[in-house]
mmCIF file of C-alpha atoms and ligand atoms in Angstrom:
data_model
loop_
_atom_site.group_PDB
_atom_site.id
_atom_site.type_symbol
_atom_site.label_atom_id
_atom_site.label_comp_id
_atom_site.label_asym_id
_atom_site.label_seq_id
_atom_site.Cartn_x
_atom_site.Cartn_y
_atom_site.Cartn_z
ATOM 1 C CA MET Z 1 0.000 0.000 0.000
ATOM 2 C CA ASP Z 2 1.103 3.557 -0.604
ATOM 3 C CA PRO Z 3 3.073 4.740 2.428
ATOM 4 C CA ASN Z 4 1.176 8.036 2.476
ATOM 5 C CA GLU Z 5 -2.162 6.299 2.698
ATOM 6 C CA LEU Z 6 -0.771 4.032 5.384
ATOM 7 C CA ALA Z 7 0.361 7.098 7.322
ATOM 8 C CA ASP Z 8 -3.053 8.767 7.009
ATOM 9 C CA ARG Z 9 -4.703 5.672 8.385
ATOM 10 C CA ALA Z 10 -2.176 5.462 11.208
ATOM 11 C CA LEU Z 11 -2.779 9.096 12.114
ATOM 12 C CA ASP Z 12 -6.517 8.489 12.457
ATOM 13 C CA GLU Z 13 -5.882 5.545 14.754
ATOM 14 C CA ILE Z 14 -3.341 7.508 16.779
ATOM 15 C CA ALA Z 15 -5.817 10.322 17.293
ATOM 16 C CA ALA Z 16 -8.440 7.815 18.413
ATOM 17 C CA ALA Z 17 -6.159 6.002 20.900
ATOM 18 C CA ALA Z 18 -7.630 6.705 24.340
ATOM 19 C CA ASP Z 19 -4.738 5.400 26.404
ATOM 20 C CA GLU Z 20 -1.053 4.610 26.171
ATOM 21 C CA ALA Z 21 -1.598 0.854 25.736
ATOM 22 C CA THR Z 22 -3.805 1.390 22.658
ATOM 23 C CA LEU Z 23 -1.301 3.880 21.315
ATOM 24 C CA GLU Z 24 1.483 1.354 21.757
ATOM 25 C CA ALA Z 25 -0.525 -1.222 19.803
ATOM 26 C CA VAL Z 26 -0.985 1.270 16.961
ATOM 27 C CA ARG Z 27 2.718 1.984 16.991
ATOM 28 C CA ALA Z 28 3.555 -1.734 16.794
ATOM 29 C CA ARG Z 29 1.091 -2.222 13.932
ATOM 30 C CA TYR Z 30 2.708 0.439 11.763
ATOM 31 C CA LEU Z 31 6.263 0.811 13.000
ATOM 32 C CA GLY Z 32 6.941 -2.568 14.664
ATOM 33 C CA ARG Z 33 10.441 -3.676 13.765
ATOM 34 C CA LYS Z 34 9.432 -6.991 12.179
ATOM 35 C CA ASP Z 35 5.817 -6.688 11.043
ATOM 36 C CA GLY Z 36 4.975 -3.027 11.090
ATOM 37 C CA GLU Z 37 3.147 -2.079 7.925
ATOM 38 C CA LEU Z 38 5.249 0.977 7.304
ATOM 39 C CA THR Z 39 8.402 -0.885 8.256
ATOM 40 C CA ARG Z 40 7.604 -3.453 5.626
ATOM 41 C CA ALA Z 41 6.899 -0.819 3.005
ATOM 42 C CA LEU Z 42 10.250 0.761 3.761
ATOM 43 C CA ARG Z 43 11.977 -2.575 3.660
ATOM 44 C CA GLY Z 44 10.413 -3.249 0.203
ATOM 45 C CA LEU Z 45 12.207 -0.211 -1.205
ATOM 46 C CA LYS Z 46 15.450 -2.114 -1.580
ATOM 47 C CA ASP Z 47 13.935 -4.282 -4.336
ATOM 48 C CA LEU Z 48 13.094 -1.275 -6.488
ATOM 49 C CA SER Z 49 15.131 0.198 -9.305
ATOM 50 C CA PRO Z 50 17.440 3.026 -8.213
ATOM 51 C CA GLU Z 51 15.241 5.719 -9.796
ATOM 52 C CA ARG Z 52 12.012 4.549 -8.155
ATOM 53 C CA ARG Z 53 13.841 3.943 -4.889
ATOM 54 C CA ALA Z 54 14.909 7.568 -4.721
ATOM 55 C CA ALA Z 55 11.422 8.949 -5.391
ATOM 56 C CA GLU Z 56 9.396 6.488 -3.319
ATOM 57 C CA GLY Z 57 12.003 6.320 -0.581
ATOM 58 C CA ALA Z 58 11.641 9.987 0.133
ATOM 59 C CA ALA Z 59 7.871 9.685 0.338
ATOM 60 C CA ALA Z 60 8.060 6.635 2.573
ATOM 61 C CA ASN Z 61 10.500 8.227 4.983
ATOM 62 C CA GLU Z 62 8.361 11.298 5.192
ATOM 63 C CA ALA Z 63 5.330 9.135 5.975
ATOM 64 C CA LYS Z 64 7.259 7.348 8.741
ATOM 65 C CA ALA Z 65 8.357 10.668 10.219
ATOM 66 C CA ARG Z 66 4.748 11.869 10.262
ATOM 67 C CA VAL Z 67 3.626 8.760 12.144
ATOM 68 C CA ASP Z 68 6.579 8.968 14.559
ATOM 69 C CA GLY Z 69 5.819 12.603 15.354
ATOM 70 C CA ALA Z 70 2.110 11.988 15.834
ATOM 71 C CA ILE Z 71 2.788 9.119 18.241
ATOM 72 C CA SER Z 72 5.144 11.232 20.376
ATOM 73 C CA GLU Z 73 2.666 14.074 20.522
ATOM 74 C CA ARG Z 74 -0.245 11.810 21.382
ATOM 75 C CA ARG Z 75 1.792 10.074 24.074
ATOM 76 C CA ALA Z 76 2.647 13.384 25.709
ATOM 77 C CA ALA Z 77 -0.988 14.489 25.596
ATOM 78 C CA LEU Z 78 -2.210 11.201 27.123
ATOM 79 C CA ARG Z 79 0.370 11.483 29.944
ATOM 80 C CA ALA Z 80 -0.607 15.059 30.746
ATOM 81 C CA ALA Z 81 -4.285 14.119 30.829
ATOM 82 C CA SER Z 82 -3.629 11.165 33.119
ATOM 83 C CA LEU Z 83 -1.543 13.330 35.509
ATOM 84 C CA GLU Z 84 -4.348 15.861 35.556
ATOM 85 C CA ARG Z 85 -6.800 13.098 36.492
ATOM 86 C CA ASP Z 86 -4.540 11.832 39.287
ATOM 87 C CA LEU Z 87 -4.150 15.288 40.764
ATOM 88 C CA GLY Z 88 -7.822 16.073 40.488
ATOM 89 C CA GLY Z 89 -8.672 12.891 42.352
ATOM 90 C CA SER Z 90 -6.287 13.422 45.267
ATOM 91 C CA ARG Z 91 -6.745 15.879 48.122
ATOM 92 C CA GLU Z 92 -3.417 17.659 47.768
ATOM 93 C CA ASP Z 93 -3.212 20.324 45.153
ATOM 94 C CA LEU Z 94 0.421 20.190 44.141
ATOM 95 C CA SER Z 95 0.030 23.348 42.134
ATOM 96 C CA LEU Z 96 -0.644 25.458 45.269
ATOM 97 C CA PRO Z 97 2.177 27.812 46.261
ATOM 98 C CA PRO Z 98 3.997 26.632 49.401
ATOM 99 C CA ARG Z 99 2.752 27.918 52.744
ATOM 100 C CA THR Z 100 4.884 30.864 53.827
ATOM 101 C CA VAL Z 101 6.950 30.313 56.958
ATOM 102 C CA ARG Z 102 5.789 32.581 59.778
ATOM 103 C CA LEU Z 103 8.766 33.882 61.684
ATOM 104 C CA GLY Z 104 8.333 33.945 65.438
ATOM 105 C CA ARG Z 105 9.009 37.073 67.421
ATOM 106 C CA LEU Z 106 9.654 37.887 71.036
ATOM 107 C CA HIS Z 107 6.852 39.075 73.277
ATOM 108 C CA PRO Z 108 7.327 42.786 74.078
ATOM 109 C CA ILE Z 109 7.857 41.892 77.739
ATOM 110 C CA SER Z 110 10.611 39.425 76.825
ATOM 111 C CA ARG Z 111 12.138 42.014 74.537
ATOM 112 C CA THR Z 112 12.149 44.580 77.317
ATOM 113 C CA ILE Z 113 13.653 42.129 79.823
ATOM 114 C CA ARG Z 114 16.393 41.313 77.345
ATOM 115 C CA GLU Z 115 17.074 44.967 76.828
ATOM 116 C CA ILE Z 116 17.271 45.643 80.565
ATOM 117 C CA THR Z 117 19.417 42.604 81.317
ATOM 118 C CA GLY Z 118 21.650 43.533 78.366
ATOM 119 C CA ILE Z 119 22.185 47.029 79.713
ATOM 120 C CA PHE Z 120 23.032 45.810 83.206
ATOM 121 C CA ALA Z 121 25.263 43.098 81.745
ATOM 122 C CA THR Z 122 27.468 45.855 80.342
ATOM 123 C CA MET Z 123 27.906 46.990 83.946
ATOM 124 C CA GLY Z 124 28.829 43.529 85.149
ATOM 125 C CA PHE Z 125 25.450 42.287 86.401
ATOM 126 C CA GLU Z 126 24.819 38.592 85.794
ATOM 127 C CA SER Z 127 21.201 37.530 85.157
ATOM 128 C CA VAL Z 128 19.789 34.895 87.491
ATOM 129 C CA GLU Z 129 16.265 33.627 88.066
ATOM 130 C CA GLY Z 130 14.427 32.367 91.110
ATOM 131 C CA PRO Z 131 11.244 30.526 92.093
ATOM 132 C CA GLU Z 132 7.844 32.115 91.598
ATOM 133 C CA VAL Z 133 6.361 30.064 94.427
ATOM 134 C CA GLU Z 134 8.207 31.356 97.446
ATOM 135 C CA TRP Z 135 8.498 30.825 101.166
ATOM 136 C CA ASP Z 136 7.158 33.568 103.397
ATOM 137 C CA TYR Z 137 10.659 33.576 104.834
ATOM 138 C CA TYR Z 138 12.325 34.846 101.651
ATOM 139 C CA ASN Z 139 9.495 37.024 100.441
ATOM 140 C CA PHE Z 140 9.032 38.810 103.783
ATOM 141 C CA GLU Z 141 10.877 37.717 106.891
ATOM 142 C CA ALA Z 142 14.439 37.713 105.599
ATOM 143 C CA LEU Z 143 13.712 41.143 104.131
ATOM 144 C CA ASN Z 144 12.905 42.502 107.580
ATOM 145 C CA ILE Z 145 9.158 42.197 107.133
ATOM 146 C CA PRO Z 146 7.952 40.052 110.072
ATOM 147 C CA PRO Z 147 4.327 38.827 110.180
ATOM 148 C CA ASP Z 148 2.933 41.887 111.965
ATOM 149 C CA HIS Z 149 4.922 44.472 110.021
ATOM 150 C CA PRO Z 150 2.801 47.201 108.409
ATOM 151 C CA ALA Z 151 4.905 46.966 105.209
ATOM 152 C CA ARG Z 152 3.035 43.730 104.516
ATOM 153 C CA ASP Z 153 0.012 45.852 103.715
ATOM 154 C CA LYS Z 154 1.799 47.041 100.573
ATOM 155 C CA PHE Z 155 1.785 43.523 99.238
ATOM 156 C CA SER Z 156 -1.599 42.013 98.438
ATOM 157 C CA THR Z 157 -0.506 38.451 98.675
ATOM 158 C CA LEU Z 158 -1.683 35.228 97.055
ATOM 159 C CA TRP Z 159 -1.108 32.565 99.695
ATOM 160 C CA ILE Z 160 -0.797 28.898 98.935
ATOM 161 C CA GLU Z 161 -2.962 26.744 101.175
ATOM 162 C CA ASN Z 162 -2.949 23.379 99.475
ATOM 163 C CA THR Z 163 -0.586 21.165 101.454
ATOM 164 C CA ALA Z 164 0.106 18.983 98.427
ATOM 165 C CA GLU Z 165 1.343 22.046 96.592
ATOM 166 C CA VAL Z 166 3.404 22.985 99.602
ATOM 167 C CA ALA Z 167 5.032 19.556 99.520
ATOM 168 C CA LEU Z 168 5.782 19.901 95.826
ATOM 169 C CA ALA Z 169 7.241 23.354 96.168
ATOM 170 C CA ARG Z 170 9.288 22.114 99.113
ATOM 171 C CA THR Z 171 10.923 19.526 96.854
ATOM 172 C CA ALA Z 172 11.656 22.174 94.237
ATOM 173 C CA ASP Z 173 13.163 24.303 96.964
ATOM 174 C CA GLY Z 174 15.448 21.493 98.089
ATOM 175 C CA GLY Z 175 18.560 22.596 96.262
ATOM 176 C CA SER Z 176 18.723 26.170 97.396
ATOM 177 C CA GLY Z 177 20.534 25.321 100.611
ATOM 178 C CA GLY Z 178 21.479 28.258 102.740
ATOM 179 C CA SER Z 179 20.558 29.242 106.238
ATOM 180 C CA ALA Z 180 16.776 29.228 105.800
ATOM 181 C CA PRO Z 181 14.936 27.217 108.435
ATOM 182 C CA ALA Z 182 14.206 23.605 107.503
ATOM 183 C CA PRO Z 183 11.041 23.253 105.415
ATOM 184 C CA ALA Z 184 7.972 22.420 107.422
ATOM 185 C CA ALA Z 185 4.465 21.919 106.144
ATOM 186 C CA SER Z 186 3.276 24.676 108.429
ATOM 187 C CA ARG Z 187 5.586 27.206 106.823
ATOM 188 C CA PRO Z 188 3.528 29.553 104.709
ATOM 189 C CA MET Z 189 4.097 29.755 100.972
ATOM 190 C CA LEU Z 190 2.933 32.314 98.502
ATOM 191 C CA LEU Z 191 3.295 33.481 94.945
ATOM 192 C CA ARG Z 192 6.164 35.932 95.302
ATOM 193 C CA THR Z 193 4.986 39.525 95.448
ATOM 194 C CA HIS Z 194 8.314 40.911 94.236
ATOM 195 C CA THR Z 195 11.705 39.726 93.020
ATOM 196 C CA SER Z 196 13.464 40.954 96.185
ATOM 197 C CA PRO Z 197 13.485 37.470 97.814
ATOM 198 C CA MET Z 198 16.189 36.572 95.319
ATOM 199 C CA GLN Z 199 18.478 39.084 97.067
ATOM 200 C CA ILE Z 200 18.514 36.746 100.047
ATOM 201 C CA ARG Z 201 18.738 33.531 98.016
ATOM 202 C CA VAL Z 202 21.688 34.861 96.005
ATOM 203 C CA MET Z 203 23.532 36.122 99.086
ATOM 204 C CA GLU Z 204 23.027 32.770 100.804
ATOM 205 C CA GLN Z 205 24.748 31.052 97.919
ATOM 206 C CA ARG Z 206 27.541 33.475 97.079
ATOM 207 C CA ARG Z 207 30.248 35.459 98.789
ATOM 208 C CA PRO Z 208 30.962 39.065 97.794
ATOM 209 C CA PRO Z 209 31.544 40.590 95.367
ATOM 210 C CA VAL Z 210 28.001 40.002 94.108
ATOM 211 C CA ARG Z 211 26.429 41.630 91.094
ATOM 212 C CA VAL Z 212 23.199 40.114 89.833
ATOM 213 C CA LEU Z 213 20.086 41.122 87.980
ATOM 214 C CA VAL Z 214 16.928 39.089 88.530
ATOM 215 C CA PRO Z 215 14.100 39.313 86.029
ATOM 216 C CA GLY Z 216 10.915 37.433 86.828
ATOM 217 C CA ARG Z 217 7.177 37.101 87.243
ATOM 218 C CA CYS Z 218 5.508 38.399 90.390
ATOM 219 C CA TYR Z 219 1.956 38.130 91.662
ATOM 220 C CA ARG Z 220 -0.362 40.320 93.669
ATOM 221 C CA PHE Z 221 -3.976 39.904 94.615
ATOM 222 C CA GLU Z 222 -5.265 43.135 93.117
ATOM 223 C CA ALA Z 223 -7.954 44.471 90.845
ATOM 224 C CA THR Z 224 -6.599 45.062 87.362
ATOM 225 C CA ASP Z 225 -6.658 48.363 85.527
ATOM 226 C CA ALA Z 226 -4.623 50.084 82.807
ATOM 227 C CA THR Z 227 -1.472 50.034 84.926
ATOM 228 C CA HIS Z 228 -2.019 47.081 87.305
ATOM 229 C CA GLU Z 229 -2.094 43.366 86.673
ATOM 230 C CA THR Z 230 -2.221 40.467 89.140
ATOM 231 C CA VAL Z 231 0.672 38.923 87.226
ATOM 232 C CA PHE Z 232 3.497 41.226 86.278
ATOM 233 C CA PHE Z 233 7.248 41.317 85.865
ATOM 234 C CA GLN Z 234 9.988 42.945 87.867
ATOM 235 C CA THR Z 235 13.720 43.178 87.560
ATOM 236 C CA GLU Z 236 15.735 43.212 90.736
ATOM 237 C CA GLY Z 237 19.342 44.269 91.018
ATOM 238 C CA LEU Z 238 21.827 43.568 93.775
ATOM 239 C CA ALA Z 239 25.451 44.610 94.158
ATOM 240 C CA ILE Z 240 27.560 43.794 97.217
ATOM 241 C CA ASP Z 241 31.187 44.750 97.597
ATOM 242 C CA GLU Z 242 33.581 46.676 99.775
ATOM 243 C CA GLN Z 243 33.095 50.417 99.614
ATOM 244 C CA LEU Z 244 29.887 50.587 97.633
ATOM 245 C CA SER Z 245 27.869 53.705 98.309
ATOM 246 C CA MET Z 246 24.673 55.452 97.334
ATOM 247 C CA ALA Z 247 26.727 57.240 94.672
ATOM 248 C CA ASP Z 248 27.364 53.895 92.952
ATOM 249 C CA LEU Z 249 23.660 53.098 93.079
ATOM 250 C CA LYS Z 250 22.766 56.430 91.517
ATOM 251 C CA GLY Z 251 25.449 56.129 88.867
ATOM 252 C CA VAL Z 252 24.333 52.659 87.810
ATOM 253 C CA LEU Z 253 20.642 53.558 87.625
ATOM 254 C CA TYR Z 254 21.358 56.837 85.869
ATOM 255 C CA SER Z 255 23.390 55.033 83.248
ATOM 256 C CA ALA Z 256 20.658 52.404 82.802
ATOM 257 C CA ALA Z 257 17.976 55.066 82.294
ATOM 258 C CA ARG Z 258 20.089 56.819 79.681
ATOM 259 C CA GLN Z 259 20.780 53.597 77.845
ATOM 260 C CA LEU Z 260 17.104 52.650 77.881
ATOM 261 C CA PHE Z 261 15.654 55.960 76.821
ATOM 262 C CA GLY Z 262 18.515 57.836 75.239
ATOM 263 C CA GLY Z 263 20.859 60.738 75.823
ATOM 264 C CA ALA Z 264 19.254 63.476 77.835
ATOM 265 C CA ARG Z 265 17.228 61.616 80.469
ATOM 266 C CA LYS Z 266 16.984 63.333 83.831
ATOM 267 C CA VAL Z 267 16.812 61.111 86.872
ATOM 268 C CA ARG Z 268 15.189 61.924 90.206
ATOM 269 C CA PHE Z 269 15.783 60.204 93.529
ATOM 270 C CA ARG Z 270 13.415 60.802 96.435
ATOM 271 C CA PRO Z 271 13.541 59.312 99.899
ATOM 272 C CA ASP Z 272 11.262 56.333 100.356
ATOM 273 C CA TYR Z 273 10.870 53.532 102.866
ATOM 274 C CA PHE Z 274 11.572 49.856 102.415
ATOM 275 C CA PRO Z 275 12.321 47.602 105.392
ATOM 276 C CA PHE Z 276 15.212 45.860 103.636
ATOM 277 C CA THR Z 277 17.181 48.934 102.554
ATOM 278 C CA GLU Z 278 18.512 51.860 104.557
ATOM 279 C CA PRO Z 279 18.472 54.511 103.312
ATOM 280 C CA SER Z 280 15.821 53.823 100.698
ATOM 281 C CA ALA Z 281 14.788 55.817 97.682
ATOM 282 C CA GLU Z 282 12.382 55.851 94.818
ATOM 283 C CA MET Z 283 13.793 56.590 91.412
ATOM 284 C CA ALA Z 284 12.042 58.321 88.540
ATOM 285 C CA PHE Z 285 13.101 59.658 85.153
ATOM 286 C CA ASP Z 286 11.655 62.628 83.345
ATOM 287 C CA CYS Z 287 8.700 61.713 81.170
ATOM 288 C CA ILE Z 288 9.762 60.648 77.698
ATOM 289 C CA VAL Z 289 6.425 61.720 76.214
ATOM 290 C CA CYS Z 290 6.214 65.346 77.456
ATOM 291 C CA ASP Z 291 9.966 65.662 78.078
ATOM 292 C CA GLY Z 292 9.341 66.438 81.724
ATOM 293 C CA SER Z 293 7.067 69.402 81.136
ATOM 294 C CA GLY Z 294 3.849 67.683 82.240
ATOM 295 C CA THR Z 295 1.956 68.936 79.202
ATOM 296 C CA THR Z 296 1.650 67.959 75.568
ATOM 297 C CA ASP Z 297 -0.062 69.608 72.592
ATOM 298 C CA GLU Z 298 -3.261 67.926 73.736
ATOM 299 C CA GLY Z 299 -3.056 69.286 77.274
ATOM 300 C CA ASN Z 300 -2.012 67.432 80.407
ATOM 301 C CA CYS Z 301 0.389 64.576 79.711
ATOM 302 C CA ARG Z 302 -1.437 61.340 80.392
ATOM 303 C CA THR Z 303 1.684 59.197 80.429
ATOM 304 C CA CYS Z 304 3.097 60.822 83.582
ATOM 305 C CA GLY Z 305 -0.164 62.160 84.990
ATOM 306 C CA ALA Z 306 1.054 65.726 84.305
ATOM 307 C CA THR Z 307 3.834 65.381 86.890
ATOM 308 C CA GLY Z 308 6.680 65.321 84.369
ATOM 309 C CA TRP Z 309 8.155 62.234 86.112
ATOM 310 C CA ILE Z 310 7.775 58.510 85.661
ATOM 311 C CA GLU Z 311 8.528 56.366 88.696
ATOM 312 C CA TRP Z 312 10.596 53.373 87.817
ATOM 313 C CA LEU Z 313 11.741 51.554 90.904
ATOM 314 C CA GLY Z 314 12.483 51.305 94.583
ATOM 315 C CA CYS Z 315 16.090 51.128 95.703
ATOM 316 C CA GLY Z 316 18.495 51.660 98.528
ATOM 317 C CA MET Z 317 21.517 50.429 100.452
ATOM 318 C CA VAL Z 318 21.033 46.847 101.598
ATOM 319 C CA HIS Z 319 20.083 46.810 105.290
ATOM 320 C CA PRO Z 320 22.949 45.615 107.530
ATOM 321 C CA LYS Z 321 20.533 43.201 109.178
ATOM 322 C CA ALA Z 322 19.890 41.508 105.835
ATOM 323 C CA LEU Z 323 23.651 41.211 105.315
ATOM 324 C CA GLU Z 324 24.209 39.733 108.785
ATOM 325 C CA ARG Z 325 21.336 37.318 108.304
ATOM 326 C CA VAL Z 326 23.173 35.635 105.416
ATOM 327 C CA GLY Z 327 26.478 35.702 107.267
ATOM 328 C CA TYR Z 328 28.134 38.689 105.576
ATOM 329 C CA ASP Z 329 30.295 40.968 107.720
ATOM 330 C CA SER Z 330 28.325 44.206 107.497
ATOM 331 C CA THR Z 331 31.282 46.261 108.717
ATOM 332 C CA ARG Z 332 33.254 45.134 105.684
ATOM 333 C CA TYR Z 333 30.605 44.793 102.969
ATOM 334 C CA GLN Z 334 27.925 47.127 101.794
ATOM 335 C CA GLY Z 335 25.685 46.965 98.802
ATOM 336 C CA PHE Z 336 22.804 48.450 96.970
ATOM 337 C CA ALA Z 337 19.612 46.942 95.605
ATOM 338 C CA PHE Z 338 16.880 48.084 93.316
ATOM 339 C CA GLY Z 339 13.693 46.594 91.944
ATOM 340 C CA GLY Z 340 10.954 47.788 89.665
ATOM 341 C CA GLY Z 341 8.323 46.847 87.131
ATOM 342 C CA VAL Z 342 9.096 45.746 83.595
ATOM 343 C CA GLU Z 343 5.689 46.460 82.057
ATOM 344 C CA ARG Z 344 5.980 50.174 82.669
ATOM 345 C CA ILE Z 345 9.195 50.254 80.660
ATOM 346 C CA ALA Z 346 7.680 48.046 77.950
ATOM 347 C CA MET Z 347 4.665 50.363 77.782
ATOM 348 C CA LEU Z 348 6.925 53.352 77.243
ATOM 349 C CA LEU Z 349 9.160 51.619 74.723
ATOM 350 C CA THR Z 350 6.255 50.304 72.645
ATOM 351 C CA GLY Z 351 3.693 53.075 73.220
ATOM 352 C CA THR Z 352 1.273 50.601 74.829
ATOM 353 C CA PRO Z 353 -1.486 52.462 76.710
ATOM 354 C CA ASP Z 354 -2.828 49.555 78.789
ATOM 355 C CA ILE Z 355 -0.796 46.923 80.661
ATOM 356 C CA ARG Z 356 -3.482 44.305 80.031
ATOM 357 C CA LEU Z 357 -2.656 44.309 76.311
ATOM 358 C CA PHE Z 358 0.583 42.484 77.153
ATOM 359 C CA HIS Z 359 -1.127 39.632 78.942
ATOM 360 C CA GLU Z 360 -4.264 39.080 76.877
ATOM 361 C CA ASN Z 361 -2.107 37.439 74.217
ATOM 362 C CA ASP Z 362 -4.078 38.836 71.327
ATOM 363 C CA LEU Z 363 -1.625 38.307 68.473
ATOM 364 C CA ARG Z 364 -3.145 41.152 66.512
ATOM 365 C CA TYR Z 365 -1.805 43.507 69.150
ATOM 366 C CA LEU Z 366 1.405 41.719 70.044
ATOM 367 C CA GLU Z 367 2.500 41.530 66.410
ATOM 368 C CA SER Z 368 1.895 45.234 65.944
ATOM 369 C CA VAL Z 369 4.337 46.493 68.564
HETATM 370 N N1 DAH W 401 10.532 45.013 96.071
HETATM 371 C C1 DAH W 401 10.028 46.371 96.161
HETATM 372 C C2 DAH W 401 8.573 46.414 95.651
HETATM 373 O O1 DAH W 401 8.193 45.548 94.924
HETATM 374 C C3 DAH W 401 10.854 47.308 95.360
HETATM 375 C C4 DAH W 401 12.245 47.467 95.909
HETATM 376 C C5 DAH W 401 12.543 48.451 96.812
HETATM 377 C C6 DAH W 401 13.260 46.637 95.524
HETATM 378 C C7 DAH W 401 13.799 48.643 97.322
HETATM 379 C C8 DAH W 401 14.547 46.789 96.040
HETATM 380 C C9 DAH W 401 14.801 47.805 96.953
HETATM 381 O O2 DAH W 401 15.560 46.018 95.680
HETATM 382 O O3 DAH W 401 16.051 47.962 97.429
HETATM 383 O O4 DAH W 401 7.872 47.299 95.979
#
């Protein structure tokens, strides 16, 4: 048969082949090495006279090329269609773009703690952490606040009554050693109301010189509002050495305030009272919103309550009694301590108007600051 006619017929069959197996059968029928119809036609060429061979050979080769090409094309089309079917039937859509990786970020409180600890680290203060469930002894007694002391009124305390919890906390407390009285189930425990108990724990475990910074969660039984939370963070600092004075305390805190809030910060110290420091002071810096003037374009500055000052922390020279209690020679060693809230600093650094925004864990807010 004429190779061109053969090719036309093959092309029809190729177009009609609905799957690769049928297509393969068509290919074998026309191009099979032994019996393929076109193969045979081509093989027959060698019996022709040279003139006819040249003319018919060209036509036959062209016909074979047409069939070859059509088979390749049809095979590709059948494969694409079958892939499409497989994908459509499965639940994964491989054509979807990959899910973007969401980078984590630090909570603004963590960021602020890192900033504070970083600043004090440059002045030689090592960061240490302590237990949030604390003995009455460390939270109050060792800090010169005995059970009937009026200073206890400043701390609205969350006491722990469950004896099982007491037992657990006692185990956790086991390693701290020191001169604290032996644990007894009757000893009261609480959620620490400040980070100051770590002053005692650190001094029990170390000999001077001491320079530590203690960031951590604290708890008070209070109503919440824009500037108060029942759970909040403090950072506590303690430095003990020979010949430390109030001037060192002021210098360290002044430097910290400048590093936190930039060049021109003014710092104010006013006398205050804390049972575990003598003398004691409260430290404030001039308001970073109104620059200490107490007023803004909109009137009274709401950040500092129109006072021009923002209180940061309580501080003072460590009480000699506290030093003697942990076995330090108070005629040889002195030291200073300071402790204050972290949220207030975080609020100023991030422009957060309400402390509760930090603890509600609404990502829409936390990711925006
Ligand atoms: N712990 C005190 C409070 O929460 C603050 C404080 C005052 C810490 C004086 C100190 C200090 O280290 O020396 O109110």
